[in-house]
Coordinates of C-alpha atoms (C1' of nucleotides) in Angstrom, one line a residue:
Chain A
M26 CA -61.5 194.3 12.2
D27 CA -62.7 196.6 15.0
T28 CA -61.6 199.1 17.7
R29 CA -61.7 196.5 20.4
Q30 CA -58.9 194.7 18.7
M31 CA -57.0 198.2 18.9
A32 CA -58.0 198.5 22.8
W33 CA -56.7 195.0 23.3
F34 CA -53.5 195.9 21.3
V35 CA -52.9 199.1 23.2
A36 CA -53.1 197.2 26.4
L37 CA -50.4 194.9 25.2
G38 CA -48.3 197.6 23.8
E39 CA -48.4 199.2 27.4
T40 CA -47.6 196.4 29.5
L41 CA -45.7 194.4 26.9
H42 CA -46.9 191.3 28.7
F43 CA -49.7 189.0 27.4
G44 CA -50.7 187.9 30.9
R45 CA -51.0 191.2 32.4
A46 CA -52.5 193.0 29.3
A47 CA -55.2 190.3 29.3
E48 CA -56.1 190.8 33.0
R49 CA -56.2 194.3 32.4
V50 CA -58.9 193.9 29.4
H51 CA -60.8 191.1 31.6
M52 CA -59.8 188.3 29.4
S53 CA -57.9 185.1 29.9
Q54 CA -54.2 185.0 28.5
P55 CA -55.2 182.2 25.9
A56 CA -57.9 184.1 24.5
F57 CA -55.9 187.2 24.5
S58 CA -52.9 185.7 22.8
R59 CA -55.3 184.5 20.2
R60 CA -56.9 188.0 19.7
I61 CA -53.6 189.7 19.1
A62 CA -52.6 186.8 16.7
E63 CA -55.9 187.2 14.7
L64 CA -55.1 191.3 14.6
E65 CA -51.7 190.6 13.2
R66 CA -53.3 188.2 10.5
D67 CA -56.0 190.6 9.6
L68 CA -53.5 193.3 9.5
G69 CA -51.2 191.1 7.5
A70 CA -48.1 192.6 9.7
R71 CA -46.4 191.4 12.7
L72 CA -46.9 194.0 15.6
V73 CA -44.8 192.4 18.4
E74 CA -41.8 190.2 18.5
R75 CA -42.0 187.6 21.1
D76 CA -39.2 185.5 22.1
S77 CA -41.1 183.5 24.8
R78 CA -39.1 185.7 27.5
N79 CA -40.2 189.2 26.5
V80 CA -42.3 191.0 24.2
S81 CA -41.2 194.1 22.2
L82 CA -42.9 196.0 19.6
T83 CA -42.0 196.0 15.9
P84 CA -41.8 199.3 14.0
A85 CA -45.2 198.7 12.6
G86 CA -46.4 197.8 16.1
A87 CA -44.9 201.1 17.6
R88 CA -46.7 202.9 15.0
F89 CA -50.0 201.2 15.3
L90 CA -50.0 201.6 19.1
F91 CA -49.7 205.6 18.5
D92 CA -52.2 205.8 15.9
A93 CA -54.3 203.3 17.9
R94 CA -54.5 205.7 20.9
E95 CA -55.5 208.4 18.8
V96 CA -58.2 206.6 17.0
L97 CA -59.6 205.3 20.2
A98 CA -59.5 208.9 21.8
R99 CA -61.5 210.2 18.8
F100 CA -63.7 207.3 19.1
E101 CA -64.8 207.8 22.5
A102 CA -65.1 211.6 21.8
A103 CA -67.5 210.6 19.1
C104 CA -69.8 208.5 21.5
R105 CA -69.6 211.0 24.3
D106 CA -70.5 213.8 21.9
A107 CA -73.5 212.0 20.6
R108 CA -74.8 211.5 24.2
L109 CA -74.1 215.0 25.0
V110 CA -75.9 216.2 21.7
A111 CA -79.0 214.0 22.7
L112 CA -78.9 215.7 26.1
G113 CA -79.1 218.9 24.5
E114 CA -75.6 219.7 26.3
K115 CA -73.8 220.1 23.2
G116 CA -74.3 221.0 19.4
E117 CA -76.2 223.3 17.6
L118 CA -79.3 225.1 18.1
R119 CA -80.8 227.1 14.8
L120 CA -82.7 230.0 16.3
G121 CA -84.8 232.0 13.7
F122 CA -86.3 235.4 14.6
M123 CA -88.0 238.3 12.9
M124 CA -86.2 241.7 13.0
H125 CA -88.5 243.1 15.6
A126 CA -87.1 240.7 18.1
A127 CA -83.5 241.6 17.2
H128 CA -83.4 244.7 19.2
R129 CA -83.8 243.5 22.7
L130 CA -85.4 240.0 22.8
V131 CA -83.1 237.8 21.1
P132 CA -79.9 239.2 22.5
R133 CA -81.3 238.8 25.8
L134 CA -82.4 235.1 25.0
A135 CA -79.3 234.5 23.6
G136 CA -77.0 235.6 26.6
L137 CA -79.1 233.7 29.0
Y138 CA -79.1 230.5 26.9
A139 CA -75.2 230.7 26.4
E140 CA -75.0 230.7 30.4
R141 CA -77.1 227.6 30.5
R142 CA -75.6 225.5 27.7
P143 CA -72.1 227.1 26.8
A144 CA -71.3 224.2 24.7
V145 CA -74.3 224.7 22.5
R146 CA -73.4 226.6 19.4
L147 CA -76.5 228.9 18.9
I148 CA -77.0 229.9 15.3
L149 CA -79.0 232.9 14.9
E150 CA -80.9 233.5 11.7
E151 CA -82.8 236.6 11.2
T152 CA -85.6 236.4 8.7
T153 CA -89.2 237.1 8.6
P154 CA -92.4 235.7 10.1
A155 CA -93.4 234.0 7.0
E156 CA -90.1 232.7 6.2
I157 CA -90.0 231.3 10.0
E158 CA -93.2 229.3 9.4
V159 CA -91.8 227.6 6.4
R160 CA -88.6 226.7 7.6
M161 CA -89.9 225.6 11.1
R162 CA -92.2 223.2 9.3
R163 CA -89.3 222.0 7.2
G164 CA -87.3 221.3 10.3
E165 CA -84.5 223.8 9.2
L166 CA -85.1 225.7 12.5
D167 CA -85.1 224.3 16.0
A168 CA -86.8 227.3 17.4
A169 CA -87.8 230.9 16.4
V170 CA -89.0 234.1 18.0
T171 CA -91.9 235.5 15.9
F172 CA -95.5 236.9 16.1
L173 CA -98.4 234.2 17.1
G174 CA -99.7 233.2 14.0
R175 CA -102.4 230.6 13.0
P176 CA -102.0 227.7 15.5
D177 CA -100.1 224.7 14.0
P178 CA -100.6 221.4 15.5
A179 CA -97.1 220.5 15.1
L180 CA -95.6 223.5 16.5
E181 CA -95.9 225.0 20.2
A182 CA -96.1 228.6 21.0
L183 CA -94.9 229.9 24.0
P184 CA -95.6 233.5 24.9
L185 CA -92.8 236.0 25.5
L186 CA -94.1 239.4 25.5
R187 CA -97.1 241.2 24.3
D188 CA -96.7 244.3 22.1
R189 CA -99.1 247.2 21.5
L190 CA -99.0 248.8 18.0
R191 CA -98.3 252.3 18.0
L192 CA -98.1 255.0 15.3
A193 CA -94.6 256.1 14.0
A194 CA -94.7 259.5 12.2
P195 CA -92.0 261.9 11.2
E196 CA -91.3 264.7 13.5
G197 CA -93.3 267.7 12.6
H198 CA -96.1 265.9 11.1
P199 CA -99.6 267.0 12.2
L200 CA -100.2 263.5 13.9
A201 CA -96.8 263.4 15.7
G202 CA -97.7 265.9 18.6
R203 CA -101.2 264.2 19.4
E204 CA -101.6 262.2 22.7
R205 CA -103.5 259.5 21.1
I206 CA -105.2 258.9 17.7
R207 CA -108.0 256.9 16.2
P208 CA -108.4 255.1 13.0
A209 CA -110.1 258.0 11.2
D210 CA -107.0 260.1 12.0
L211 CA -105.2 258.1 9.3
A212 CA -107.6 259.1 6.5
G213 CA -105.6 260.3 3.5
E214 CA -102.3 259.3 5.2
A215 CA -99.7 257.3 3.3
L216 CA -99.1 254.3 5.1
I217 CA -96.0 252.1 5.2
A218 CA -96.0 248.4 6.1
A219 CA -94.5 245.1 5.5
P220 CA -96.9 243.0 3.0
A221 CA -98.9 240.2 4.6
S222 CA -96.3 237.7 2.7
T223 CA -93.8 238.9 5.0
A224 CA -95.5 239.0 8.3
A225 CA -99.2 238.1 8.3
P226 CA -100.2 238.7 12.0
L227 CA -98.7 242.2 12.1
R228 CA -100.6 243.2 8.5
E229 CA -103.6 241.7 9.9
A230 CA -103.5 243.7 13.0
I231 CA -102.8 246.9 11.3
E232 CA -105.6 246.4 8.6
G233 CA -108.0 245.2 11.5
W234 CA -107.4 248.4 13.3
C235 CA -107.9 250.5 10.1
A236 CA -110.9 248.2 9.2
G237 CA -113.7 250.7 10.5
L238 CA -112.5 253.6 8.1
S239 CA -114.8 254.6 5.3
T240 CA -111.9 254.9 2.8
P241 CA -109.4 252.0 3.3
P242 CA -105.7 253.2 4.0
R243 CA -103.4 253.6 1.1
F244 CA -100.1 251.4 1.5
A245 CA -97.5 253.9 -0.2
Y246 CA -94.6 251.4 0.5
E247 CA -94.3 247.9 1.4
P248 CA -90.6 247.0 2.4
R249 CA -89.9 243.9 4.2
L250 CA -87.9 245.2 7.1
Q251 CA -88.8 247.1 10.0
Q252 CA -85.7 249.0 9.7
T253 CA -86.4 250.3 6.2
I254 CA -90.2 251.1 7.2
L255 CA -88.8 253.4 10.1
R256 CA -86.2 255.1 7.7
L257 CA -88.8 255.8 5.2
V258 CA -91.2 257.4 8.0
A259 CA -88.1 259.5 9.2
A260 CA -87.8 260.8 5.7
G261 CA -91.3 261.9 5.7
L262 CA -92.4 259.4 3.0
G263 CA -95.5 258.3 5.1
V264 CA -96.6 256.9 8.4
A265 CA -96.5 253.4 10.0
L266 CA -98.1 251.4 12.6
V267 CA -95.4 249.4 14.4
P268 CA -95.0 247.3 17.5
G269 CA -94.4 249.4 20.4
S270 CA -91.2 247.6 21.4
I271 CA -89.6 249.0 18.3
C272 CA -90.2 252.5 19.6
D273 CA -88.3 251.9 22.8
D274 CA -85.0 253.3 21.2
R275 CA -85.5 256.7 19.7
I276 CA -85.0 257.0 16.2
P277 CA -83.9 260.5 15.1
G278 CA -86.6 262.1 13.0
V279 CA -89.3 259.6 14.1
A280 CA -92.1 260.2 16.8
S281 CA -94.4 257.7 18.1
V282 CA -97.9 257.9 19.5
A283 CA -100.4 255.6 21.0
L284 CA -103.4 254.3 19.4
E285 CA -106.9 254.2 20.8
A286 CA -107.9 250.4 21.7
A287 CA -104.4 249.6 20.3
P288 CA -104.2 246.1 18.9
Q289 CA -102.0 243.7 20.7
L290 CA -99.5 241.5 19.0
D291 CA -98.2 238.3 20.7
V292 CA -94.5 237.6 20.5
V293 CA -94.0 234.1 21.1
L294 CA -91.0 231.1 20.9
L295 CA -92.0 228.8 18.4
V296 CA -90.7 225.2 19.2
A297 CA -91.6 221.8 17.5
R298 CA -94.0 219.9 19.8
A299 CA -92.2 216.8 19.0
G300 CA -89.0 218.0 20.5
A301 CA -86.4 217.4 17.6
N302 CA -83.4 219.0 19.2
P303 CA -82.9 218.5 22.8
A304 CA -81.0 221.6 23.3
V305 CA -84.3 223.6 22.7
A306 CA -85.4 222.5 26.3
P307 CA -83.6 225.0 28.3
L308 CA -85.0 227.8 25.6
V309 CA -88.5 226.8 26.6
E310 CA -87.7 227.1 30.3
L311 CA -86.2 230.4 29.6
A312 CA -89.5 231.6 27.8
A313 CA -91.4 230.6 30.8
D314 CA -89.0 232.6 33.1
F315 CA -89.3 235.6 30.7
R316 CA -93.0 235.5 30.8
G317 CA -92.6 236.0 34.6
G318 CA -89.9 238.6 34.7
Chain B
M8 CA -69.0 199.1 21.2
D9 CA -66.7 199.2 18.2
T10 CA -66.1 200.6 14.9
R11 CA -68.3 198.1 13.0
Q12 CA -71.4 199.6 14.5
M13 CA -69.9 202.9 13.4
A14 CA -69.6 201.6 9.7
W15 CA -73.2 200.1 10.0
F16 CA -74.6 203.4 11.1
V17 CA -72.6 205.2 8.5
A18 CA -74.5 203.2 5.8
L19 CA -77.8 203.8 7.4
G20 CA -77.0 207.5 7.8
E21 CA -76.1 207.7 4.0
T22 CA -79.1 205.7 2.7
L23 CA -81.7 206.6 5.3
H24 CA -83.1 203.3 4.5
F25 CA -82.8 200.1 6.8
G26 CA -83.1 197.7 4.0
R27 CA -80.6 199.3 1.6
A28 CA -78.2 200.0 4.3
A29 CA -78.5 196.4 5.6
E30 CA -77.7 195.2 1.9
R31 CA -74.8 197.4 1.8
V32 CA -73.1 196.0 4.7
H33 CA -74.0 192.4 3.6
M34 CA -76.5 191.7 6.3
S35 CA -80.4 190.9 6.5
Q36 CA -82.5 193.8 7.5
P37 CA -83.9 192.4 10.6
A38 CA -80.2 191.6 12.0
F39 CA -79.2 195.2 10.6
S40 CA -82.4 196.7 12.7
R41 CA -81.3 195.1 15.7
R42 CA -77.5 196.2 15.4
I43 CA -78.6 199.8 15.1
A44 CA -81.0 199.5 18.2
E45 CA -78.2 198.0 19.9
L46 CA -75.7 200.9 19.1
E47 CA -78.5 203.2 20.3
R48 CA -78.9 201.3 23.3
D49 CA -75.1 201.4 24.3
L50 CA -74.8 205.1 23.2
G51 CA -78.0 206.0 25.6
A52 CA -79.0 208.0 22.6
R53 CA -81.3 207.9 19.7
L54 CA -79.7 208.6 16.6
V55 CA -82.5 208.1 13.9
E56 CA -86.2 208.9 14.1
R57 CA -88.2 206.2 12.4
D58 CA -91.8 206.8 11.7
S59 CA -92.2 203.6 9.7
R60 CA -92.2 205.3 6.5
N61 CA -88.9 207.1 6.4
V62 CA -85.8 207.5 8.5
S63 CA -84.4 210.7 9.5
L64 CA -81.4 211.8 11.6
T65 CA -81.8 213.3 15.1
P66 CA -79.3 215.9 15.9
A67 CA -77.4 213.5 17.9
G68 CA -77.3 211.3 14.9
A69 CA -76.2 213.9 12.6
R70 CA -73.2 214.7 14.8
F71 CA -72.4 210.9 15.2
L72 CA -72.5 210.4 11.6
F73 CA -69.9 213.2 11.0
D74 CA -67.7 211.9 13.6
A75 CA -68.0 208.3 12.8
R76 CA -66.8 209.0 9.2
E77 CA -63.7 210.7 10.4
V78 CA -63.0 207.9 13.2
L79 CA -63.4 205.3 10.6
A80 CA -61.1 207.1 8.1
R81 CA -58.7 207.5 10.7
F82 CA -59.0 203.7 11.8
E83 CA -58.5 202.7 8.0
A84 CA -55.3 204.9 8.0
A85 CA -54.1 203.3 10.9
C86 CA -54.4 199.9 9.6
R87 CA -52.9 200.9 6.3
D88 CA -50.0 202.7 7.7
A89 CA -49.1 199.7 10.0
R90 CA -49.0 197.4 7.0
L91 CA -46.8 200.1 5.2
V92 CA -44.5 200.2 7.9
A93 CA -44.2 196.6 8.2
L94 CA -43.5 196.3 4.5
G95 CA -40.7 199.0 4.9
E96 CA -42.9 201.5 2.7
K97 CA -43.4 204.1 5.4
G98 CA -42.0 205.0 8.9
E99 CA -38.7 205.8 10.3
L100 CA -35.2 204.7 9.8
R101 CA -32.5 205.7 12.1
L102 CA -29.2 205.5 10.3
G103 CA -26.2 206.3 12.9
F104 CA -23.0 207.0 11.0
M105 CA -19.3 208.1 12.1
M106 CA -17.8 211.4 11.0
H107 CA -15.6 209.9 8.4
A108 CA -18.7 208.9 6.5
A109 CA -20.5 212.3 6.7
H110 CA -18.5 213.9 3.8
R111 CA -19.5 211.8 0.9
L112 CA -20.9 208.4 1.7
V113 CA -24.0 209.2 3.9
P114 CA -25.1 212.1 1.6
R115 CA -25.1 209.8 -1.2
L116 CA -26.8 207.0 0.6
A117 CA -29.3 209.2 2.0
G118 CA -30.1 210.8 -1.5
L119 CA -30.4 207.3 -3.1
Y120 CA -32.4 206.0 -0.2
A121 CA -35.0 208.9 -0.5
E122 CA -35.5 208.2 -4.1
R123 CA -36.7 204.3 -3.4
R124 CA -38.5 205.2 -0.2
P125 CA -39.7 208.8 -0.4
A126 CA -42.4 207.9 2.6
V127 CA -39.8 206.8 5.1
R128 CA -38.3 209.5 7.2
L129 CA -34.7 209.0 7.5
I130 CA -33.2 210.0 10.9
L131 CA -29.6 210.7 10.6
E132 CA -27.3 210.4 13.6
E133 CA -23.8 211.2 13.6
T134 CA -21.8 209.5 16.2
T135 CA -18.5 207.6 16.9
P136 CA -18.0 203.8 15.8
A137 CA -17.9 202.8 19.7
E138 CA -21.1 204.6 20.1
I139 CA -22.6 203.0 17.2
E140 CA -21.7 199.4 18.4
V141 CA -23.6 200.2 21.7
R142 CA -26.6 201.5 20.1
M143 CA -27.1 199.2 17.3
R144 CA -26.8 196.4 19.9
R145 CA -29.6 198.0 22.0
G146 CA -31.7 198.4 18.7
E147 CA -31.6 202.3 19.0
L148 CA -30.3 202.2 15.5
D149 CA -31.7 200.4 12.5
A150 CA -28.3 200.6 10.6
A151 CA -25.1 202.4 10.7
V152 CA -22.1 203.2 8.5
T153 CA -18.8 202.7 10.4
F154 CA -15.6 200.9 10.3
L155 CA -15.7 197.2 10.3
G156 CA -15.0 196.0 13.8
R157 CA -15.1 192.6 15.6
P158 CA -17.7 190.6 14.3
D159 CA -21.1 190.4 16.0
P160 CA -23.4 187.5 15.6
A161 CA -26.5 189.6 15.7
L162 CA -25.2 192.4 13.1
E163 CA -24.3 191.9 9.5
A164 CA -21.7 194.1 8.0
L165 CA -21.9 194.9 4.3
P166 CA -18.8 196.4 2.7
L167 CA -19.2 199.9 1.3
L168 CA -15.7 200.9 0.5
R169 CA -12.2 200.3 1.5
D170 CA -10.2 203.2 2.8
R171 CA -6.1 203.4 2.9
L172 CA -4.7 205.4 5.9
R173 CA -2.7 208.4 4.9
L174 CA -0.4 210.9 6.6
A175 CA -1.9 214.3 7.4
A176 CA 0.8 216.7 8.0
P177 CA 1.1 220.6 8.3
E178 CA 2.0 222.3 5.2
G179 CA 5.9 223.2 5.3
H180 CA 6.3 220.1 7.5
P181 CA 9.6 218.0 6.7
L182 CA 7.3 215.1 5.8
A183 CA 4.7 217.0 3.9
G184 CA 6.8 217.0 0.7
R185 CA 7.6 213.2 0.7
E186 CA 6.1 211.0 -1.7
R187 CA 5.7 208.0 0.6
I188 CA 6.7 207.6 4.2
R189 CA 7.5 204.5 6.4
P190 CA 6.7 204.0 10.0
A191 CA 10.3 204.8 11.1
D192 CA 9.8 208.4 9.8
L193 CA 7.3 209.0 12.5
A194 CA 9.8 208.9 15.1
G195 CA 9.8 211.6 17.5
E196 CA 6.6 213.0 15.8
A197 CA 3.8 214.3 17.8
L198 CA 0.7 211.9 16.7
I199 CA -2.9 212.9 16.9
A200 CA -5.6 210.3 17.0
A201 CA -8.9 209.5 18.4
P202 CA -8.7 207.2 21.3
A203 CA -9.6 203.5 21.2
S204 CA -12.7 204.1 23.0
T205 CA -14.1 206.3 20.0
A206 CA -13.0 204.3 16.9
A207 CA -11.2 201.1 18.0
P208 CA -10.6 199.9 14.4
L209 CA -9.2 203.1 13.4
R210 CA -6.9 203.1 16.5
E211 CA -5.6 199.7 15.9
A212 CA -4.7 200.1 12.3
I213 CA -2.8 203.2 13.4
E214 CA -1.0 201.4 16.1
G215 CA -0.4 198.3 14.0
W216 CA 1.4 200.3 11.3
C217 CA 3.5 201.9 14.0
A218 CA 4.1 198.7 15.8
G219 CA 7.5 198.2 14.0
L220 CA 9.1 201.5 15.6
S221 CA 11.6 200.9 18.4
T222 CA 10.3 203.9 20.2
P223 CA 6.6 203.9 20.1
P224 CA 4.8 207.0 18.8
R225 CA 3.7 209.7 21.2
F226 CA 0.1 210.7 21.1
A227 CA 0.0 214.2 21.9
Y228 CA -3.8 214.9 21.5
E229 CA -6.7 212.6 21.3
P230 CA -9.9 214.4 20.2
R231 CA -12.9 212.4 19.4
L232 CA -13.8 214.1 16.2
Q233 CA -11.9 213.8 12.9
Q234 CA -12.8 217.4 12.0
T235 CA -10.9 218.5 15.2
I236 CA -7.8 216.3 14.5
L237 CA -7.4 217.8 11.0
R238 CA -7.6 221.4 12.4
L239 CA -4.9 220.6 15.1
V240 CA -2.9 219.3 12.2
A241 CA -3.2 222.4 10.2
A242 CA -2.4 224.5 13.4
G243 CA 0.9 222.7 13.4
L244 CA 0.5 220.6 16.8
G245 CA 1.3 217.3 15.4
V246 CA 0.6 214.8 12.4
A247 CA -2.2 212.2 12.1
L248 CA -2.9 209.0 10.3
V249 CA -6.2 209.3 8.7
P250 CA -8.5 207.4 6.3
G251 CA -7.7 208.6 2.8
S252 CA -11.2 209.6 2.1
I253 CA -11.0 212.4 4.4
C254 CA -8.5 214.0 2.3
D255 CA -10.4 214.1 -0.8
D256 CA -11.3 217.6 -0.2
R257 CA -8.2 219.6 0.3
I258 CA -8.2 221.2 4.0
P259 CA -6.2 224.5 3.9
G260 CA -2.8 224.2 5.7
V261 CA -2.9 220.3 5.5
A262 CA -0.9 218.0 3.3
S263 CA -1.6 214.4 2.9
V264 CA 1.1 211.8 2.1
A265 CA 0.8 208.0 1.3
L266 CA 1.9 205.4 3.4
E267 CA 4.0 202.5 2.7
A268 CA 2.1 199.2 3.1
A269 CA -0.7 201.4 4.0
P270 CA -3.2 199.4 6.3
Q271 CA -6.7 199.4 4.8
L272 CA -9.9 199.9 6.6
D273 CA -13.3 198.8 5.5
V274 CA -16.2 201.0 5.9
V275 CA -19.4 199.0 6.3
L276 CA -23.1 199.2 6.3
L277 CA -24.1 197.5 9.7
V278 CA -27.6 196.2 10.0
A279 CA -29.3 193.9 12.5
R280 CA -29.3 190.3 11.1
A281 CA -32.8 189.6 12.4
G282 CA -34.2 192.4 10.3
A283 CA -36.0 194.6 13.0
N284 CA -36.9 197.4 10.8
P285 CA -38.2 196.3 7.2
A286 CA -37.1 199.8 5.9
V287 CA -33.6 198.8 6.2
A288 CA -34.0 196.4 3.2
P289 CA -33.6 198.8 0.3
L290 CA -30.6 200.2 2.2
V291 CA -28.8 196.8 2.1
E292 CA -29.7 196.6 -1.8
L293 CA -28.0 200.1 -2.1
A294 CA -25.1 198.8 -0.4
A295 CA -24.7 196.1 -2.9
D296 CA -25.0 198.6 -5.6
F297 CA -22.6 200.6 -4.0
R298 CA -19.9 198.1 -3.7
G299 CA -20.3 197.5 -7.4
G300 CA -20.2 201.2 -8.6
Chain C
dC19 C1' -112.9 203.5 1.8
dG20 C1' -110.7 199.2 1.5
dA21 C1' -106.8 196.6 -1.2
dT22 C1' -102.0 196.7 -1.6
dA23 C1' -97.4 197.7 -1.0
dT24 C1' -93.5 199.2 1.7
dC25 C1' -90.7 199.4 5.5
dA26 C1' -89.0 198.7 10.4
dA27 C1' -89.5 195.6 14.4
dT28 C1' -89.9 191.2 16.4
dG29 C1' -90.3 185.8 17.4
dC30 C1' -87.6 182.0 16.7
dA31 C1' -84.1 178.3 15.8
dC32 C1' -79.4 177.5 14.3
dG33 C1' -74.2 178.2 13.6
dG34 C1' -70.1 179.5 14.6
dA35 C1' -67.1 183.0 16.7
dG36 C1' -64.9 183.7 21.2
dC37 C1' -64.2 182.2 25.6
dG38 C1' -62.0 179.6 29.8
dC39 C1' -59.6 175.4 31.5
dA40 C1' -55.8 172.5 30.9
dT41 C1' -51.8 171.7 29.0
dC42 C1' -47.5 172.3 26.2
dG43 C1' -43.0 174.1 24.8
dA44 C1' -39.3 177.1 25.2
dA45 C1' -36.3 179.9 27.9
dT46 C1' -34.4 181.3 32.2
dG47 C1' -32.2 181.4 36.9
dG48 C1' -30.9 179.4 41.2
Chain D
dC14 C1' -31.1 169.9 36.9
dC15 C1' -35.3 171.2 38.4
dA16 C1' -38.5 175.1 39.2
dT17 C1' -40.7 178.9 37.3
dT18 C1' -42.2 181.9 33.9
dC19 C1' -44.5 183.1 29.8
dG20 C1' -46.8 182.6 25.3
dA21 C1' -49.2 179.0 22.2
dT22 C1' -52.4 175.4 21.4
dG23 C1' -56.2 171.8 22.0
dC24 C1' -60.7 171.1 23.4
dG25 C1' -65.4 171.6 24.8
dC26 C1' -68.9 174.9 25.9
dT27 C1' -71.8 179.0 25.8
dC28 C1' -73.9 182.8 23.8
dC29 C1' -73.8 186.4 20.5
dG30 C1' -75.3 187.6 15.9
dT31 C1' -77.6 185.8 12.0
dG32 C1' -81.4 184.5 8.5
dC33 C1' -86.3 183.4 7.8
dA34 C1' -90.7 184.1 8.6
dT35 C1' -94.1 187.0 10.3
dT36 C1' -96.3 191.3 12.4
dG37 C1' -97.6 195.9 12.8
dA38 C1' -97.9 200.6 11.0
dT39 C1' -98.4 203.6 7.3
dA40 C1' -98.4 205.5 2.9
dT41 C1' -100.6 204.8 -1.9
dC42 C1' -103.8 203.8 -5.2
dG43 C1' -108.2 202.1 -7.5

DNA sequence: CGATATCAATGCACGGAGCGCATCGAATGG
DNA sequence: CCATTCGATGCGCTCCGTGCATTGATATCG
């Protein structure tokens, strides 16, 4: 028993005429009669009353006609939606992103994406670069905005922007008034930075810049979120090296200072190379435009 | 494209294994592989990613799996419901009835019917005996409670109860105090009765009883509803000959008097002889019980 | 690193489901 | 009373869908 039988019966229910219904479904009348009889046999219920002059629906037939229309509509919709999802026109797109990107990058991306694919539900998951790596590999994310990390053959990294590290210091701190600082200026300072297990590329950039120091910097606090780091700086608990874009909006109580030979961090859009979710395609295009603009 | 393909795909989606899915739907693995490939071809979308070691759903496949489950469930429900309607276990039953029956008969019937067929929606349509005849013949009603009228080969009449005509007169009226009256007592009285076009059997019974009078009775008012008739009587506008059961509940201002050789009216359950709606069967049984009790 | 096992895809031949054509039987209308 | 209409049935044929055998690719283990 299948939906074709339903479609045949709907044709019959609408015409109440075997010949015309058969014609509508591109079948000969005898074949059509047999299919309807077969449907009734399978169902174990008489659906039409035929007295060789006119055809009428039984109560069961009327009910089945009504239900069949709905089932067929949903069937068609399911097939259409599968196609749309395959084309990336509909469905879901899980976009992971690190907190740094939440300020400007992700909102802009999300807005532009929604214009191109209004029917795709964009699921935003804020997390950390380390988590992103794991979840991308497991296929739990379709794409992610993160720092460029170790190259992965299965993942493609599309550059979005390049960020320079800056110093974030409490207002009134001796370094806060400087035009530009060198690694040596950090001697004895309490540093605040996320641990490598949260954002390896960022941590490596920080430690790399400090590598020249005779006494290695002291990491006083290691919270995971950039938000927290800046709050701790504002509270005067230490200084931090942070991506410059973070300092775009002034945080009360925090001053930002340029670094000499500031390390650069690439913020990239990470997508699976073997395109799992077709809905990522417009996001990739967006990344290219983004780079240009 | 039909629901069998959906069922096959659901098996695959749940096992993620061609061999086991094929087994579940009683098919060999090669045939199953082909059916899935065909489904993907018809849909124009890849539903599963197979890398010859394990099978995984694409986004389109996941969506289709979800939708397919729903479509299949509704499909099954539609088939099941058609069967139930054919068995009279579910669906609708349109029961017409004349106003006279609204007082006690129909509420009791409806209550007992609902106990036997809780899934059948009983649609009650109050109307007149004349209207009932027409609508039964057109198949717009499945059954009706009405006076026994002219026998119709297509309709079966099952006796429910037998009602004697009584006189309804305004309190204080000369006839109101009588024990029993004869047709001659009505001479000169203003009669109130529904027209023959509304309830032929009732009207005929009334006119038949009055047939012996030298001067035929004067029909002062001819409203269609029994309710109206009794109100007019209460207002002192005339007297009426009404089915006795109507007088069961006392109407303020109306007295009822027995008739000599009172005509009897059969109240019957009318059903189509060629049982159109299977849901009437328990109603027919009910009518038999009713006659007994 | 090679042998083995597992699993989906493909080649091939067969059987039957489903089709169209011709026809029948019943009912209707001129 | 014959012509027409319409659904059901008989019959032969075609091709779709099946199972069996096999291939090709890939992971697992000695």
